[in-house]
Short mmCIF file of N, CA and C in Angstrom, two decimals:
data_model
loop_
_atom_site.label_atom_id
_atom_site.label_comp_id
_atom_site.label_asym_id
_atom_site.label_seq_id
_atom_site.Cartn_x
_atom_site.Cartn_y
_atom_site.Cartn_z
N MET H 1 -5.94 -24.61 -10.92
CA MET H 1 -6.19 -24.12 -9.57
C MET H 1 -4.95 -23.39 -9.05
N LYS H 2 -5.14 -22.20 -8.51
CA LYS H 2 -4.03 -21.40 -8.02
C LYS H 2 -3.39 -22.08 -6.82
N LYS H 3 -2.06 -21.99 -6.76
CA LYS H 3 -1.34 -22.59 -5.65
C LYS H 3 -0.40 -21.54 -5.05
N TYR H 4 -0.15 -21.67 -3.76
CA TYR H 4 0.76 -20.77 -3.06
C TYR H 4 1.88 -21.63 -2.47
N TYR H 5 3.09 -21.09 -2.48
CA TYR H 5 4.24 -21.82 -1.96
C TYR H 5 4.86 -21.02 -0.82
N ALA H 6 4.84 -21.63 0.35
CA ALA H 6 5.42 -20.98 1.53
C ALA H 6 6.80 -21.55 1.77
N TYR H 7 7.71 -20.69 2.22
CA TYR H 7 9.05 -21.18 2.57
C TYR H 7 9.51 -20.53 3.86
N CYS H 8 10.42 -21.20 4.52
CA CYS H 8 10.99 -20.70 5.76
C CYS H 8 12.43 -21.17 5.84
N ILE H 9 13.32 -20.28 6.24
CA ILE H 9 14.72 -20.63 6.45
C ILE H 9 15.00 -20.38 7.92
N PRO H 10 14.93 -21.43 8.75
CA PRO H 10 15.04 -21.26 10.20
C PRO H 10 16.31 -20.54 10.66
N GLU H 11 17.42 -20.80 10.00
CA GLU H 11 18.69 -20.21 10.43
C GLU H 11 18.68 -18.69 10.37
N THR H 12 18.09 -18.14 9.31
CA THR H 12 18.05 -16.68 9.15
C THR H 12 16.70 -16.07 9.53
N LYS H 13 15.72 -16.95 9.81
CA LYS H 13 14.35 -16.55 10.13
C LYS H 13 13.65 -15.87 8.94
N ALA H 14 14.18 -16.07 7.75
CA ALA H 14 13.53 -15.54 6.54
C ALA H 14 12.38 -16.45 6.16
N SER H 15 11.30 -15.86 5.69
CA SER H 15 10.15 -16.65 5.23
C SER H 15 9.39 -15.83 4.20
N GLY H 16 8.53 -16.50 3.49
CA GLY H 16 7.72 -15.80 2.50
C GLY H 16 6.71 -16.71 1.84
N ILE H 17 5.83 -16.09 1.07
CA ILE H 17 4.83 -16.83 0.31
C ILE H 17 4.94 -16.39 -1.14
N CYS H 18 5.06 -17.36 -2.02
CA CYS H 18 5.22 -17.09 -3.45
C CYS H 18 3.98 -17.53 -4.21
N ASP H 19 3.71 -16.84 -5.31
CA ASP H 19 2.56 -17.19 -6.15
C ASP H 19 2.90 -18.27 -7.16
N ASN H 20 4.18 -18.63 -7.27
CA ASN H 20 4.56 -19.67 -8.23
C ASN H 20 5.77 -20.45 -7.71
N TRP H 21 5.91 -21.67 -8.21
CA TRP H 21 6.97 -22.55 -7.75
C TRP H 21 8.35 -21.99 -8.08
N GLU H 22 8.52 -21.39 -9.25
CA GLU H 22 9.84 -20.91 -9.67
C GLU H 22 10.40 -19.90 -8.68
N GLU H 23 9.57 -18.99 -8.21
CA GLU H 23 9.99 -17.98 -7.23
C GLU H 23 10.41 -18.64 -5.91
N CYS H 24 9.63 -19.62 -5.47
CA CYS H 24 9.94 -20.33 -4.23
C CYS H 24 11.23 -21.14 -4.40
N ARG H 25 11.36 -21.80 -5.53
CA ARG H 25 12.55 -22.62 -5.81
C ARG H 25 13.82 -21.77 -5.69
N LYS H 26 13.80 -20.58 -6.23
CA LYS H 26 14.97 -19.68 -6.16
C LYS H 26 15.30 -19.32 -4.71
N ALA H 27 14.27 -19.18 -3.88
CA ALA H 27 14.48 -18.79 -2.48
C ALA H 27 15.07 -19.91 -1.64
N VAL H 28 14.82 -21.18 -2.01
CA VAL H 28 15.23 -22.29 -1.15
C VAL H 28 16.36 -23.17 -1.71
N THR H 29 16.60 -23.10 -3.01
CA THR H 29 17.62 -23.96 -3.61
C THR H 29 19.00 -23.66 -3.05
N GLY H 30 19.65 -24.72 -2.57
CA GLY H 30 21.01 -24.60 -2.05
C GLY H 30 21.09 -24.04 -0.64
N VAL H 31 19.95 -23.76 -0.01
CA VAL H 31 19.95 -23.20 1.34
C VAL H 31 19.73 -24.33 2.33
N GLU H 32 20.73 -24.57 3.17
CA GLU H 32 20.65 -25.66 4.15
C GLU H 32 19.54 -25.39 5.16
N GLY H 33 18.71 -26.42 5.38
CA GLY H 33 17.64 -26.32 6.37
C GLY H 33 16.38 -25.63 5.88
N ALA H 34 16.36 -25.19 4.62
CA ALA H 34 15.17 -24.50 4.09
C ALA H 34 13.98 -25.45 4.06
N ARG H 35 12.83 -24.93 4.41
CA ARG H 35 11.60 -25.70 4.38
C ARG H 35 10.63 -25.02 3.42
N TYR H 36 9.85 -25.81 2.71
CA TYR H 36 8.87 -25.24 1.79
C TYR H 36 7.73 -26.22 1.60
N ARG H 37 6.58 -25.66 1.21
CA ARG H 37 5.39 -26.49 1.06
C ARG H 37 4.36 -25.74 0.22
N GLY H 38 3.58 -26.45 -0.59
CA GLY H 38 2.52 -25.86 -1.40
C GLY H 38 1.18 -25.90 -0.68
N PHE H 39 0.35 -24.88 -0.94
CA PHE H 39 -0.97 -24.77 -0.31
C PHE H 39 -1.99 -24.29 -1.32
N SER H 40 -3.24 -24.62 -1.08
CA SER H 40 -4.30 -24.20 -2.00
C SER H 40 -4.82 -22.79 -1.67
N THR H 41 -4.57 -22.29 -0.45
CA THR H 41 -4.98 -20.92 -0.10
C THR H 41 -3.81 -20.18 0.56
N ARG H 42 -3.83 -18.88 0.39
CA ARG H 42 -2.79 -18.03 0.99
C ARG H 42 -2.86 -18.10 2.52
N SER H 43 -4.09 -18.15 3.05
CA SER H 43 -4.23 -18.18 4.51
C SER H 43 -3.63 -19.46 5.10
N ASP H 44 -3.76 -20.60 4.39
CA ASP H 44 -3.14 -21.84 4.86
C ASP H 44 -1.61 -21.70 4.88
N ALA H 45 -1.08 -21.07 3.84
CA ALA H 45 0.38 -20.86 3.76
C ALA H 45 0.85 -19.97 4.91
N GLU H 46 0.11 -18.90 5.18
CA GLU H 46 0.46 -18.00 6.29
C GLU H 46 0.43 -18.74 7.63
N HIS H 47 -0.61 -19.55 7.81
CA HIS H 47 -0.74 -20.31 9.06
C HIS H 47 0.44 -21.27 9.24
N TRP H 48 0.84 -21.94 8.18
CA TRP H 48 1.96 -22.89 8.25
C TRP H 48 3.24 -22.18 8.71
N ILE H 49 3.50 -21.01 8.15
CA ILE H 49 4.68 -20.24 8.54
C ILE H 49 4.56 -19.81 10.00
N THR H 50 3.41 -19.24 10.37
CA THR H 50 3.19 -18.78 11.74
C THR H 50 3.32 -19.90 12.76
N ALA H 51 2.88 -21.11 12.36
CA ALA H 51 2.93 -22.27 13.27
C ALA H 51 4.31 -22.91 13.34
N GLY H 52 5.30 -22.31 12.68
CA GLY H 52 6.67 -22.81 12.78
C GLY H 52 7.19 -23.56 11.57
N ALA H 53 6.41 -23.56 10.49
CA ALA H 53 6.83 -24.22 9.24
C ALA H 53 7.32 -25.64 9.48
N ARG H 54 6.53 -26.39 10.25
CA ARG H 54 6.89 -27.78 10.55
C ARG H 54 6.27 -28.71 9.53
N TYR H 55 7.03 -29.74 9.19
CA TYR H 55 6.48 -30.81 8.35
C TYR H 55 5.79 -31.79 9.27
N GLY H 56 4.82 -32.47 8.76
CA GLY H 56 4.15 -33.50 9.54
C GLY H 56 3.39 -34.42 8.61
N THR H 57 3.01 -35.55 9.12
CA THR H 57 2.28 -36.48 8.28
C THR H 57 0.82 -36.07 8.14
N LYS H 58 0.29 -35.33 9.10
CA LYS H 58 -1.09 -34.88 9.02
C LYS H 58 -1.11 -33.36 8.97
N LYS H 59 -1.92 -32.81 8.07
CA LYS H 59 -2.01 -31.37 7.93
C LYS H 59 -2.59 -30.75 9.20
N GLU H 60 -1.95 -29.71 9.67
CA GLU H 60 -2.48 -28.98 10.81
C GLU H 60 -3.57 -28.06 10.32
N MET H 61 -4.75 -28.19 10.90
CA MET H 61 -5.88 -27.39 10.45
C MET H 61 -5.85 -26.01 11.11
N LEU H 62 -6.31 -25.04 10.34
CA LEU H 62 -6.40 -23.69 10.86
C LEU H 62 -7.50 -23.64 11.93
N PRO H 63 -7.27 -22.92 13.02
CA PRO H 63 -8.32 -22.78 14.03
C PRO H 63 -9.56 -22.13 13.41
N GLY H 64 -10.72 -22.64 13.75
CA GLY H 64 -11.96 -22.08 13.22
C GLY H 64 -13.11 -23.04 13.33
N ILE H 65 -14.21 -22.69 12.68
CA ILE H 65 -15.41 -23.51 12.63
C ILE H 65 -15.53 -24.06 11.22
N TYR H 66 -15.80 -25.36 11.11
CA TYR H 66 -15.90 -26.04 9.81
C TYR H 66 -17.31 -26.62 9.67
N PHE H 67 -17.84 -26.59 8.44
CA PHE H 67 -19.17 -27.16 8.21
C PHE H 67 -19.20 -28.03 6.96
N ASP H 68 -20.18 -28.96 6.93
CA ASP H 68 -20.35 -29.85 5.79
C ASP H 68 -21.75 -30.47 5.86
N ALA H 69 -22.14 -31.15 4.79
CA ALA H 69 -23.37 -31.95 4.76
C ALA H 69 -23.10 -33.17 3.89
N GLY H 70 -23.84 -34.26 4.15
CA GLY H 70 -23.65 -35.47 3.36
C GLY H 70 -24.81 -36.43 3.53
N THR H 71 -24.85 -37.45 2.68
CA THR H 71 -25.98 -38.39 2.65
C THR H 71 -25.56 -39.85 2.80
N GLY H 72 -24.35 -40.12 3.16
CA GLY H 72 -23.80 -41.47 3.10
C GLY H 72 -24.40 -42.53 4.00
N ARG H 73 -25.04 -42.17 5.08
CA ARG H 73 -25.59 -43.21 5.95
C ARG H 73 -26.93 -43.74 5.43
N GLY H 74 -27.45 -43.09 4.38
CA GLY H 74 -28.68 -43.58 3.76
C GLY H 74 -29.97 -43.15 4.44
N ASN H 75 -29.89 -42.28 5.43
CA ASN H 75 -31.08 -41.83 6.15
C ASN H 75 -31.51 -40.43 5.76
N GLY H 76 -30.84 -39.82 4.79
CA GLY H 76 -31.12 -38.45 4.41
C GLY H 76 -29.87 -37.60 4.60
N VAL H 77 -30.04 -36.30 4.49
CA VAL H 77 -28.92 -35.37 4.58
C VAL H 77 -28.61 -35.06 6.04
N GLU H 78 -27.34 -35.21 6.41
CA GLU H 78 -26.86 -34.85 7.74
C GLU H 78 -26.02 -33.59 7.64
N VAL H 79 -26.10 -32.75 8.64
CA VAL H 79 -25.31 -31.52 8.72
C VAL H 79 -24.28 -31.67 9.83
N SER H 80 -23.05 -31.26 9.52
CA SER H 80 -21.94 -31.37 10.48
C SER H 80 -21.29 -30.01 10.69
N VAL H 81 -21.05 -29.65 11.94
CA VAL H 81 -20.31 -28.43 12.28
C VAL H 81 -19.32 -28.82 13.38
N THR H 82 -18.03 -28.57 13.12
CA THR H 82 -16.99 -28.96 14.06
C THR H 82 -15.94 -27.86 14.21
N ASP H 83 -15.02 -28.09 15.14
CA ASP H 83 -13.84 -27.23 15.22
C ASP H 83 -12.74 -27.86 14.36
N GLU H 84 -11.54 -27.33 14.44
CA GLU H 84 -10.44 -27.79 13.58
C GLU H 84 -9.95 -29.20 13.87
N VAL H 85 -10.28 -29.74 15.03
CA VAL H 85 -9.87 -31.12 15.34
C VAL H 85 -11.03 -32.10 15.19
N GLY H 86 -12.16 -31.64 14.67
CA GLY H 86 -13.29 -32.51 14.41
C GLY H 86 -14.28 -32.65 15.56
N LYS H 87 -14.15 -31.83 16.59
CA LYS H 87 -15.09 -31.89 17.72
C LYS H 87 -16.43 -31.28 17.30
N ASP H 88 -17.50 -32.06 17.47
CA ASP H 88 -18.84 -31.60 17.09
C ASP H 88 -19.27 -30.40 17.93
N LEU H 89 -19.89 -29.40 17.26
CA LEU H 89 -20.26 -28.15 17.94
C LEU H 89 -21.75 -27.81 17.83
N LEU H 90 -22.54 -28.65 17.18
CA LEU H 90 -23.95 -28.32 16.99
C LEU H 90 -24.71 -28.15 18.31
N SER H 91 -24.23 -28.80 19.37
CA SER H 91 -24.92 -28.68 20.66
C SER H 91 -24.90 -27.25 21.20
N LEU H 92 -24.06 -26.40 20.64
CA LEU H 92 -24.01 -25.00 21.08
C LEU H 92 -25.17 -24.19 20.52
N VAL H 93 -25.80 -24.70 19.43
CA VAL H 93 -26.87 -23.92 18.80
C VAL H 93 -28.16 -24.71 18.58
N LEU H 94 -28.15 -26.01 18.88
CA LEU H 94 -29.34 -26.84 18.68
C LEU H 94 -29.66 -27.61 19.96
N PRO H 95 -30.95 -27.85 20.21
CA PRO H 95 -31.29 -28.70 21.36
C PRO H 95 -30.83 -30.14 21.10
N LYS H 96 -30.59 -30.87 22.16
CA LYS H 96 -30.07 -32.24 22.09
C LYS H 96 -30.94 -33.14 21.21
N LYS H 97 -32.25 -32.97 21.25
CA LYS H 97 -33.15 -33.84 20.49
C LYS H 97 -33.01 -33.66 18.97
N LYS H 98 -32.36 -32.58 18.54
CA LYS H 98 -32.16 -32.35 17.10
C LYS H 98 -30.79 -32.81 16.62
N ILE H 99 -30.05 -33.46 17.50
CA ILE H 99 -28.71 -33.97 17.15
C ILE H 99 -28.73 -35.48 17.26
N ASN H 100 -28.26 -36.16 16.21
CA ASN H 100 -28.31 -37.63 16.23
C ASN H 100 -27.13 -38.21 17.02
N LYS H 101 -27.09 -39.53 17.11
CA LYS H 101 -26.05 -40.20 17.91
C LYS H 101 -24.64 -39.98 17.36
N HIS H 102 -24.53 -39.49 16.13
CA HIS H 102 -23.22 -39.20 15.53
C HIS H 102 -22.78 -37.75 15.75
N GLY H 103 -23.62 -36.97 16.45
CA GLY H 103 -23.30 -35.56 16.69
C GLY H 103 -23.69 -34.65 15.54
N LYS H 104 -24.52 -35.16 14.63
CA LYS H 104 -24.93 -34.42 13.44
C LYS H 104 -26.42 -34.11 13.50
N HIS H 105 -26.86 -33.18 12.65
CA HIS H 105 -28.27 -32.83 12.55
C HIS H 105 -28.83 -33.47 11.29
N LEU H 106 -29.83 -34.34 11.44
CA LEU H 106 -30.45 -35.03 10.31
C LEU H 106 -31.63 -34.22 9.81
N LEU H 107 -31.60 -33.89 8.51
CA LEU H 107 -32.68 -33.11 7.92
C LEU H 107 -33.85 -33.99 7.53
N SER H 108 -34.99 -33.38 7.30
CA SER H 108 -36.18 -34.14 6.91
C SER H 108 -36.02 -34.70 5.51
N VAL H 109 -36.80 -35.71 5.20
CA VAL H 109 -36.77 -36.36 3.89
C VAL H 109 -37.04 -35.33 2.81
N GLY H 110 -36.28 -35.41 1.73
CA GLY H 110 -36.48 -34.49 0.61
C GLY H 110 -35.51 -33.33 0.58
N ALA H 111 -34.80 -33.09 1.67
CA ALA H 111 -33.82 -32.00 1.70
C ALA H 111 -32.64 -32.36 0.80
N THR H 112 -32.09 -31.38 0.13
CA THR H 112 -30.94 -31.62 -0.75
C THR H 112 -29.63 -31.43 0.01
N ASN H 113 -28.56 -32.00 -0.53
CA ASN H 113 -27.24 -31.82 0.07
C ASN H 113 -26.85 -30.34 0.08
N ASN H 114 -27.17 -29.62 -1.00
CA ASN H 114 -26.83 -28.19 -1.05
C ASN H 114 -27.55 -27.41 0.05
N TYR H 115 -28.82 -27.76 0.29
CA TYR H 115 -29.56 -27.12 1.39
C TYR H 115 -28.86 -27.43 2.72
N GLY H 116 -28.42 -28.69 2.89
CA GLY H 116 -27.71 -29.08 4.10
C GLY H 116 -26.42 -28.29 4.29
N GLU H 117 -25.69 -28.07 3.20
CA GLU H 117 -24.45 -27.28 3.27
C GLU H 117 -24.76 -25.84 3.71
N LEU H 118 -25.83 -25.28 3.14
CA LEU H 118 -26.22 -23.91 3.50
C LEU H 118 -26.65 -23.83 4.97
N LEU H 119 -27.40 -24.82 5.43
CA LEU H 119 -27.81 -24.84 6.83
C LEU H 119 -26.59 -25.00 7.74
N GLY H 120 -25.63 -25.83 7.30
CA GLY H 120 -24.38 -25.98 8.05
C GLY H 120 -23.64 -24.65 8.17
N CYS H 121 -23.64 -23.87 7.10
CA CYS H 121 -23.00 -22.55 7.12
C CYS H 121 -23.70 -21.64 8.12
N ARG H 122 -25.03 -21.68 8.11
CA ARG H 122 -25.79 -20.85 9.07
C ARG H 122 -25.46 -21.25 10.51
N PHE H 123 -25.47 -22.57 10.78
CA PHE H 123 -25.13 -23.04 12.13
C PHE H 123 -23.70 -22.63 12.49
N ALA H 124 -22.78 -22.74 11.52
CA ALA H 124 -21.38 -22.36 11.77
C ALA H 124 -21.28 -20.88 12.14
N LEU H 125 -22.05 -20.04 11.46
CA LEU H 125 -22.07 -18.61 11.79
C LEU H 125 -22.57 -18.40 13.22
N GLU H 126 -23.62 -19.10 13.61
CA GLU H 126 -24.17 -18.95 14.95
C GLU H 126 -23.16 -19.41 16.01
N VAL H 127 -22.47 -20.53 15.73
CA VAL H 127 -21.46 -21.03 16.67
C VAL H 127 -20.29 -20.04 16.76
N ALA H 128 -19.84 -19.55 15.61
CA ALA H 128 -18.70 -18.62 15.59
C ALA H 128 -19.00 -17.36 16.39
N VAL H 129 -20.19 -16.82 16.23
CA VAL H 129 -20.58 -15.61 16.98
C VAL H 129 -20.61 -15.92 18.48
N LYS H 130 -21.20 -17.06 18.83
CA LYS H 130 -21.32 -17.45 20.24
C LYS H 130 -19.95 -17.63 20.89
N LYS H 131 -19.00 -18.21 20.14
CA LYS H 131 -17.67 -18.50 20.70
C LYS H 131 -16.65 -17.39 20.43
N GLY H 132 -17.04 -16.36 19.68
CA GLY H 132 -16.10 -15.27 19.37
C GLY H 132 -15.01 -15.69 18.39
N ILE H 133 -15.31 -16.62 17.50
CA ILE H 133 -14.33 -17.11 16.52
C ILE H 133 -14.54 -16.36 15.21
N LYS H 134 -13.46 -16.02 14.54
CA LYS H 134 -13.53 -15.16 13.35
C LYS H 134 -13.40 -15.90 12.02
N ARG H 135 -13.12 -17.21 12.04
CA ARG H 135 -12.90 -17.92 10.77
C ARG H 135 -13.82 -19.13 10.65
N ILE H 136 -14.47 -19.22 9.47
CA ILE H 136 -15.34 -20.34 9.15
C ILE H 136 -14.87 -20.92 7.82
N TYR H 137 -14.95 -22.26 7.73
CA TYR H 137 -14.52 -22.95 6.52
C TYR H 137 -15.57 -23.96 6.08
N GLY H 138 -15.78 -24.05 4.76
CA GLY H 138 -16.68 -25.04 4.20
C GLY H 138 -16.16 -25.50 2.86
N ASP H 139 -16.57 -26.71 2.45
CA ASP H 139 -16.04 -27.24 1.19
C ASP H 139 -17.00 -27.11 0.01
N SER H 140 -18.09 -26.38 0.19
CA SER H 140 -19.04 -26.15 -0.90
C SER H 140 -18.80 -24.76 -1.50
N ARG H 141 -18.29 -24.72 -2.72
CA ARG H 141 -18.08 -23.43 -3.40
C ARG H 141 -19.42 -22.71 -3.58
N LEU H 142 -20.48 -23.47 -3.90
CA LEU H 142 -21.80 -22.87 -4.10
C LEU H 142 -22.23 -22.10 -2.86
N VAL H 143 -22.04 -22.68 -1.69
CA VAL H 143 -22.46 -22.03 -0.45
C VAL H 143 -21.50 -20.92 -0.05
N VAL H 144 -20.20 -21.19 -0.08
CA VAL H 144 -19.21 -20.19 0.36
C VAL H 144 -19.20 -18.96 -0.54
N ASP H 145 -19.24 -19.18 -1.86
CA ASP H 145 -19.09 -18.07 -2.81
C ASP H 145 -20.40 -17.42 -3.24
N TYR H 146 -21.53 -18.12 -3.09
CA TYR H 146 -22.78 -17.58 -3.62
C TYR H 146 -23.93 -17.56 -2.60
N TRP H 147 -24.45 -18.73 -2.25
CA TRP H 147 -25.68 -18.76 -1.46
C TRP H 147 -25.56 -18.06 -0.12
N SER H 148 -24.43 -18.18 0.57
CA SER H 148 -24.30 -17.53 1.88
C SER H 148 -24.12 -16.01 1.74
N LYS H 149 -23.99 -15.54 0.50
CA LYS H 149 -23.94 -14.10 0.23
C LYS H 149 -25.29 -13.61 -0.30
N GLY H 150 -26.25 -14.53 -0.41
CA GLY H 150 -27.58 -14.16 -0.90
C GLY H 150 -27.72 -14.24 -2.41
N TYR H 151 -26.70 -14.75 -3.09
CA TYR H 151 -26.76 -14.88 -4.55
C TYR H 151 -27.35 -16.25 -4.90
N VAL H 152 -28.64 -16.27 -5.21
CA VAL H 152 -29.35 -17.52 -5.51
C VAL H 152 -30.18 -17.30 -6.77
N LYS H 153 -30.13 -18.25 -7.69
CA LYS H 153 -31.00 -18.20 -8.87
C LYS H 153 -32.39 -18.63 -8.40
N MET H 154 -33.26 -17.67 -8.21
CA MET H 154 -34.56 -17.89 -7.60
C MET H 154 -35.38 -18.97 -8.29
N GLU H 155 -35.28 -19.06 -9.62
CA GLU H 155 -36.10 -20.03 -10.35
C GLU H 155 -35.58 -21.46 -10.24
N ASP H 156 -34.36 -21.65 -9.73
CA ASP H 156 -33.75 -22.98 -9.69
C ASP H 156 -33.87 -23.70 -8.35
N VAL H 157 -34.35 -23.03 -7.31
CA VAL H 157 -34.36 -23.64 -5.97
C VAL H 157 -35.71 -23.47 -5.28
N MET H 158 -35.91 -24.28 -4.26
CA MET H 158 -37.15 -24.24 -3.50
C MET H 158 -37.22 -22.95 -2.66
N PRO H 159 -38.44 -22.49 -2.36
CA PRO H 159 -38.61 -21.26 -1.58
C PRO H 159 -37.91 -21.30 -0.22
N GLU H 160 -37.90 -22.47 0.45
CA GLU H 160 -37.23 -22.54 1.76
C GLU H 160 -35.72 -22.36 1.64
N THR H 161 -35.15 -22.75 0.50
CA THR H 161 -33.71 -22.55 0.27
C THR H 161 -33.42 -21.06 0.09
N ILE H 162 -34.29 -20.39 -0.66
CA ILE H 162 -34.13 -18.94 -0.86
C ILE H 162 -34.21 -18.22 0.48
N GLU H 163 -35.20 -18.58 1.28
CA GLU H 163 -35.38 -17.96 2.60
C GLU H 163 -34.14 -18.18 3.48
N LEU H 164 -33.63 -19.43 3.50
CA LEU H 164 -32.44 -19.74 4.29
C LEU H 164 -31.22 -18.98 3.78
N ALA H 165 -31.09 -18.87 2.46
CA ALA H 165 -29.95 -18.14 1.88
C ALA H 165 -29.97 -16.68 2.30
N LEU H 166 -31.14 -16.07 2.27
CA LEU H 166 -31.24 -14.65 2.65
C LEU H 166 -30.96 -14.45 4.13
N GLU H 167 -31.47 -15.37 4.98
CA GLU H 167 -31.18 -15.29 6.42
C GLU H 167 -29.69 -15.46 6.68
N THR H 168 -29.09 -16.43 5.99
CA THR H 168 -27.65 -16.70 6.17
C THR H 168 -26.82 -15.52 5.69
N ALA H 169 -27.23 -14.92 4.58
CA ALA H 169 -26.51 -13.75 4.05
C ALA H 169 -26.52 -12.60 5.05
N THR H 170 -27.64 -12.40 5.72
CA THR H 170 -27.73 -11.35 6.74
C THR H 170 -26.77 -11.63 7.89
N LEU H 171 -26.76 -12.88 8.36
CA LEU H 171 -25.82 -13.26 9.43
C LEU H 171 -24.38 -13.08 8.99
N ARG H 172 -24.09 -13.47 7.74
CA ARG H 172 -22.72 -13.36 7.22
C ARG H 172 -22.26 -11.91 7.16
N LYS H 173 -23.14 -11.02 6.71
CA LYS H 173 -22.77 -9.60 6.64
C LYS H 173 -22.39 -9.07 8.02
N GLU H 174 -23.18 -9.41 9.02
CA GLU H 174 -22.87 -8.97 10.39
C GLU H 174 -21.56 -9.57 10.88
N PHE H 175 -21.37 -10.85 10.59
CA PHE H 175 -20.14 -11.56 10.97
C PHE H 175 -18.92 -10.91 10.33
N GLN H 176 -19.03 -10.56 9.06
CA GLN H 176 -17.91 -9.94 8.36
C GLN H 176 -17.66 -8.51 8.84
N LYS H 177 -18.70 -7.79 9.22
CA LYS H 177 -18.53 -6.44 9.78
C LYS H 177 -17.68 -6.48 11.04
N ARG H 178 -17.76 -7.60 11.77
CA ARG H 178 -16.99 -7.77 13.00
C ARG H 178 -15.63 -8.41 12.74
N GLY H 179 -15.24 -8.51 11.47
CA GLY H 179 -13.91 -9.04 11.13
C GLY H 179 -13.87 -10.52 10.81
N GLY H 180 -15.03 -11.17 10.70
CA GLY H 180 -15.06 -12.60 10.41
C GLY H 180 -14.91 -12.89 8.93
N THR H 181 -14.45 -14.11 8.61
CA THR H 181 -14.32 -14.54 7.22
C THR H 181 -14.89 -15.95 7.06
N ILE H 182 -15.39 -16.21 5.86
CA ILE H 182 -15.80 -17.56 5.48
C ILE H 182 -14.98 -17.92 4.26
N GLU H 183 -14.26 -19.04 4.33
CA GLU H 183 -13.36 -19.44 3.25
C GLU H 183 -13.62 -20.87 2.81
N HIS H 184 -13.25 -21.13 1.58
CA HIS H 184 -13.37 -22.49 1.03
C HIS H 184 -12.18 -23.33 1.46
N VAL H 185 -12.44 -24.60 1.76
CA VAL H 185 -11.40 -25.58 2.07
C VAL H 185 -11.80 -26.86 1.34
N SER H 186 -10.86 -27.64 0.90
CA SER H 186 -11.21 -28.86 0.18
C SER H 186 -11.85 -29.87 1.13
N GLY H 187 -12.67 -30.75 0.59
CA GLY H 187 -13.31 -31.78 1.40
C GLY H 187 -12.29 -32.65 2.12
N ALA H 188 -11.16 -32.89 1.47
CA ALA H 188 -10.12 -33.72 2.07
C ALA H 188 -9.48 -33.05 3.28
N GLU H 189 -9.58 -31.72 3.37
CA GLU H 189 -8.97 -30.98 4.47
C GLU H 189 -9.99 -30.49 5.48
N ASN H 190 -11.25 -30.87 5.31
CA ASN H 190 -12.33 -30.37 6.16
C ASN H 190 -12.62 -31.36 7.28
N PRO H 191 -12.32 -31.01 8.54
CA PRO H 191 -12.58 -31.95 9.65
C PRO H 191 -14.06 -32.23 9.88
N ALA H 192 -14.94 -31.36 9.36
CA ALA H 192 -16.39 -31.60 9.46
C ALA H 192 -16.88 -32.50 8.35
N ASP H 193 -16.03 -32.79 7.37
CA ASP H 193 -16.44 -33.56 6.21
C ASP H 193 -16.98 -34.92 6.61
N LEU H 194 -18.14 -35.25 6.08
CA LEU H 194 -18.78 -36.52 6.40
C LEU H 194 -18.26 -37.66 5.54
N GLY H 195 -17.39 -37.35 4.58
CA GLY H 195 -16.77 -38.38 3.76
C GLY H 195 -17.70 -39.04 2.78
N PHE H 196 -18.85 -38.43 2.52
CA PHE H 196 -19.85 -39.10 1.69
C PHE H 196 -19.80 -38.65 0.24
N HIS H 197 -18.99 -37.68 -0.10
CA HIS H 197 -18.97 -37.21 -1.48
C HIS H 197 -17.56 -37.17 -2.07
N ARG H 198 -16.62 -37.85 -1.45
CA ARG H 198 -15.25 -37.84 -1.96
C ARG H 198 -15.13 -38.72 -3.17
#
């Protein structure tokens, strides 16, 4: 897995992002007060530098909309859409009766987790447009890299999944035309994560 290394030297205000540890090591070795940290995405590294290159016990999440789905409560697939601090946002796009007591949307029996992830992406797009937010994050590579772009193996999924993928792809294209992005984030770093598949 590709890693990015961000560094900052507060005294000189020098900073940068390296594609490998050796390059970063050369920039910080022997430099008093140098700070550095590894990240799984370049955008996370950029955000860390922009936010002051501070160390902390808890990762600071990038501002944006986050989505996930999970089955851990045993009642079926739940869909979660939150902001970077974990505040539930489904009430912005769904009526109250479609949101359970946990702030999530419970799908009907028989729905798959992947379908839930795709629906979460669609809801996240609707919330982002409504709030004027340009960044969306999800921890499903299948949804982020394929289904939300309309790339679905038609013979492998149910017709309703194909329909949802095509609708979501249309929303995503419009969102991206306006400067929006959808990026992958690990489940461990996703504030919308339901914790059911770790």
